Amino acid sequence: MRITLTILMLALFTGINGQDKEVEAIKSQITQFSKYLMAGERDKVVDMYTSDAKIFPSDTDILEGEELSNYWNPSGERDWKTTYHKITPIEIKLLGNEAYDYGYYDGTSSNGDQSSDWRGKYVIIWKKVEGEWKIYLDIWNRIKND
């Protein structure tokens, strides 16, 4: 009986520890997304998505494929740059090789002369692809500033 209980406890602890490791991997991806965005490394932002990903920006249709890439890499140079970006997950839930998280984001855009602060809420569905967590579905919308 003690051996069975010990094995059960070890299996439970290992499972929890494994989940913690996966949650930390997703948190790392979340942090990396913000770093790429602030550095203007838009191609790296796009690479964080699965090949069949879809994004749901406010006030537009669902975007995928080349449209998704064009959203993050618009033709022509924009004067506005993301100078600050932070994602704060409230919950990350693992479901095997898929996961979801939701929470808030906030940031600042600047064109050198002016800046604009913004914040909003999001939901992301993640898929583990070749050992790496990637964004499959990404929906966000802004919260009006007071």
mmCIF file of C-alpha atoms in Angstrom:
data_model
loop_
_atom_site.group_PDB
_atom_site.id
_atom_site.type_symbol
_atom_site.label_atom_id
_atom_site.label_comp_id
_atom_site.label_asym_id
_atom_site.label_seq_id
_atom_site.Cartn_x
_atom_site.Cartn_y
_atom_site.Cartn_z
ATOM 1 C CA MET A 1 0.000 0.000 0.000
ATOM 2 C CA ARG A 2 2.802 2.455 0.854
ATOM 3 C CA ILE A 3 4.584 1.721 -2.406
ATOM 4 C CA THR A 4 1.377 2.374 -4.377
ATOM 5 C CA LEU A 5 0.788 5.626 -2.509
ATOM 6 C CA THR A 6 4.392 6.695 -3.071
ATOM 7 C CA ILE A 7 4.157 5.933 -6.802
ATOM 8 C CA LEU A 8 0.847 7.827 -7.020
ATOM 9 C CA MET A 9 2.295 10.850 -5.206
ATOM 10 C CA LEU A 10 5.406 10.798 -7.411
ATOM 11 C CA ALA A 11 3.283 10.594 -10.577
ATOM 12 C CA LEU A 12 1.079 13.452 -9.376
ATOM 13 C CA PHE A 13 4.078 15.613 -8.466
ATOM 14 C CA THR A 14 5.776 14.884 -11.788
ATOM 15 C CA GLY A 15 2.595 15.771 -13.674
ATOM 16 C CA ILE A 16 2.223 19.049 -11.817
ATOM 17 C CA ASN A 17 5.904 19.832 -12.278
ATOM 18 C CA GLY A 18 5.568 19.057 -16.004
ATOM 19 C CA GLN A 19 2.553 21.371 -16.258
ATOM 20 C CA ASP A 20 4.462 24.133 -14.476
ATOM 21 C CA LYS A 21 7.254 23.744 -17.035
ATOM 22 C CA GLU A 22 4.786 24.076 -19.932
ATOM 23 C CA VAL A 23 3.092 27.107 -18.362
ATOM 24 C CA GLU A 24 6.516 28.737 -17.951
ATOM 25 C CA ALA A 25 7.283 27.979 -21.619
ATOM 26 C CA ILE A 26 4.065 29.765 -22.661
ATOM 27 C CA LYS A 27 4.880 32.710 -20.375
ATOM 28 C CA SER A 28 8.285 32.897 -22.032
ATOM 29 C CA GLN A 29 6.609 33.041 -25.455
ATOM 30 C CA ILE A 30 4.311 35.804 -24.206
ATOM 31 C CA THR A 31 7.320 37.843 -23.061
ATOM 32 C CA GLN A 32 9.146 37.184 -26.333
ATOM 33 C CA PHE A 33 6.129 38.401 -28.350
ATOM 34 C CA SER A 34 6.302 41.772 -26.582
ATOM 35 C CA LYS A 35 10.077 41.998 -27.064
ATOM 36 C CA TYR A 36 9.797 41.329 -30.797
ATOM 37 C CA LEU A 37 6.980 43.855 -31.154
ATOM 38 C CA MET A 38 8.924 46.601 -29.344
ATOM 39 C CA ALA A 39 12.085 45.822 -31.348
ATOM 40 C CA GLY A 40 10.153 46.127 -34.596
ATOM 41 C CA GLU A 41 11.003 42.521 -35.484
ATOM 42 C CA ARG A 42 7.661 41.929 -37.175
ATOM 43 C CA ASP A 43 8.782 38.798 -39.072
ATOM 44 C CA LYS A 44 9.639 37.182 -35.742
ATOM 45 C CA VAL A 45 6.191 38.148 -34.422
ATOM 46 C CA VAL A 46 4.617 36.365 -37.418
ATOM 47 C CA ASP A 47 6.837 33.305 -36.804
ATOM 48 C CA MET A 48 5.291 32.954 -33.353
ATOM 49 C CA TYR A 49 2.030 31.852 -35.025
ATOM 50 C CA THR A 50 1.203 28.396 -36.383
ATOM 51 C CA SER A 51 1.069 28.016 -40.172
ATOM 52 C CA ASP A 52 -2.754 27.824 -39.969
ATOM 53 C CA ALA A 53 -3.187 30.613 -37.395
ATOM 54 C CA LYS A 54 -5.989 33.150 -37.391
ATOM 55 C CA ILE A 55 -6.075 36.572 -35.760
ATOM 56 C CA PHE A 56 -9.157 38.551 -34.767
ATOM 57 C CA PRO A 57 -8.167 42.233 -34.548
ATOM 58 C CA SER A 58 -10.807 44.766 -33.554
ATOM 59 C CA ASP A 59 -12.944 46.258 -36.314
ATOM 60 C CA THR A 60 -11.837 43.872 -39.068
ATOM 61 C CA ASP A 61 -12.455 40.434 -40.519
ATOM 62 C CA ILE A 62 -10.656 37.312 -39.326
ATOM 63 C CA LEU A 63 -7.169 37.319 -40.868
ATOM 64 C CA GLU A 64 -5.023 34.318 -41.793
ATOM 65 C CA GLY A 65 -2.141 33.390 -44.058
ATOM 66 C CA GLU A 66 -0.785 36.317 -46.022
ATOM 67 C CA GLU A 67 -3.364 38.648 -44.455
ATOM 68 C CA LEU A 68 -2.002 37.796 -40.995
ATOM 69 C CA SER A 69 1.532 38.447 -42.183
ATOM 70 C CA ASN A 70 0.471 41.731 -43.815
ATOM 71 C CA TYR A 71 -1.213 42.823 -40.582
ATOM 72 C CA TRP A 72 2.080 42.566 -38.690
ATOM 73 C CA ASN A 73 4.202 43.673 -41.687
ATOM 74 C CA PRO A 74 2.126 46.337 -43.425
ATOM 75 C CA SER A 75 3.410 47.634 -46.749
ATOM 76 C CA GLY A 76 4.988 51.030 -46.417
ATOM 77 C CA GLU A 77 6.599 52.280 -43.271
ATOM 78 C CA ARG A 78 4.403 53.392 -40.430
ATOM 79 C CA ASP A 79 5.631 56.320 -38.399
ATOM 80 C CA TRP A 80 4.154 54.881 -35.222
ATOM 81 C CA LYS A 81 6.300 52.390 -33.297
ATOM 82 C CA THR A 82 5.361 50.257 -30.308
ATOM 83 C CA THR A 83 7.674 51.558 -27.592
ATOM 84 C CA TYR A 84 6.114 49.618 -24.728
ATOM 85 C CA HIS A 85 4.110 46.391 -24.728
ATOM 86 C CA LYS A 86 3.207 44.112 -21.851
ATOM 87 C CA ILE A 87 0.891 41.113 -21.743
ATOM 88 C CA THR A 88 -0.449 40.058 -18.351
ATOM 89 C CA PRO A 89 -2.065 36.624 -18.405
ATOM 90 C CA ILE A 90 -4.746 35.946 -15.811
ATOM 91 C CA GLU A 91 -5.045 32.223 -16.499
ATOM 92 C CA ILE A 92 -3.104 29.714 -18.579
ATOM 93 C CA LYS A 93 -4.796 26.331 -18.958
ATOM 94 C CA LEU A 94 -3.094 23.324 -20.538
ATOM 95 C CA LEU A 95 -5.114 20.840 -22.571
ATOM 96 C CA GLY A 96 -2.501 18.348 -23.792
ATOM 97 C CA ASN A 97 -0.703 19.830 -26.810
ATOM 98 C CA GLU A 98 -3.044 22.804 -26.780
ATOM 99 C CA ALA A 99 -3.566 25.539 -24.220
ATOM 100 C CA TYR A 100 -5.419 28.776 -23.772
ATOM 101 C CA ASP A 101 -4.683 31.919 -21.907
ATOM 102 C CA TYR A 102 -6.506 35.149 -21.370
ATOM 103 C CA GLY A 103 -5.734 38.418 -19.726
ATOM 104 C CA TYR A 104 -4.855 42.026 -20.412
ATOM 105 C CA TYR A 105 -2.299 43.877 -22.482
ATOM 106 C CA ASP A 106 -1.116 47.439 -22.410
ATOM 107 C CA GLY A 107 1.299 49.496 -24.412
ATOM 108 C CA THR A 108 2.486 52.747 -25.832
ATOM 109 C CA SER A 109 2.940 53.779 -29.447
ATOM 110 C CA SER A 110 5.028 56.755 -30.463
ATOM 111 C CA ASN A 111 5.904 58.595 -33.650
ATOM 112 C CA GLY A 112 8.661 60.650 -32.062
ATOM 113 C CA ASP A 113 6.534 63.753 -31.441
ATOM 114 C CA GLN A 114 3.448 62.149 -29.937
ATOM 115 C CA SER A 115 2.675 59.042 -27.963
ATOM 116 C CA SER A 116 -0.491 57.088 -27.362
ATOM 117 C CA ASP A 117 -1.155 54.726 -24.460
ATOM 118 C CA TRP A 118 -3.567 51.838 -24.917
ATOM 119 C CA ARG A 119 -4.768 48.749 -23.144
ATOM 120 C CA GLY A 120 -7.102 45.874 -23.797
ATOM 121 C CA LYS A 121 -8.039 42.270 -23.212
ATOM 122 C CA TYR A 122 -7.185 39.118 -25.136
ATOM 123 C CA VAL A 123 -7.659 35.372 -25.522
ATOM 124 C CA ILE A 124 -5.020 33.146 -27.149
ATOM 125 C CA ILE A 125 -5.284 29.486 -28.123
ATOM 126 C CA TRP A 126 -1.844 27.874 -28.252
ATOM 127 C CA LYS A 127 -0.668 24.735 -30.058
ATOM 128 C CA LYS A 128 2.535 22.884 -29.360
ATOM 129 C CA VAL A 129 4.296 22.459 -32.711
ATOM 130 C CA GLU A 130 7.531 20.470 -32.837
ATOM 131 C CA GLY A 131 8.111 21.086 -29.133
ATOM 132 C CA GLU A 132 7.414 24.838 -29.233
ATOM 133 C CA TRP A 133 4.263 26.683 -28.151
ATOM 134 C CA LYS A 134 2.838 28.741 -31.017
ATOM 135 C CA ILE A 135 -0.219 30.956 -31.306
ATOM 136 C CA TYR A 136 -3.110 29.353 -33.203
ATOM 137 C CA LEU A 137 -5.999 31.750 -32.483
ATOM 138 C CA ASP A 138 -5.432 35.290 -31.241
ATOM 139 C CA ILE A 139 -8.262 37.698 -30.419
ATOM 140 C CA TRP A 140 -7.918 41.065 -28.746
ATOM 141 C CA ASN A 141 -9.752 44.326 -28.362
ATOM 142 C CA ARG A 142 -9.019 47.593 -26.693
ATOM 143 C CA ILE A 143 -10.522 48.955 -23.533
ATOM 144 C CA LYS A 144 -11.376 52.638 -23.773
ATOM 145 C CA ASN A 145 -9.194 54.876 -21.647
ATOM 146 C CA ASP A 146 -11.038 57.042 -19.167
#
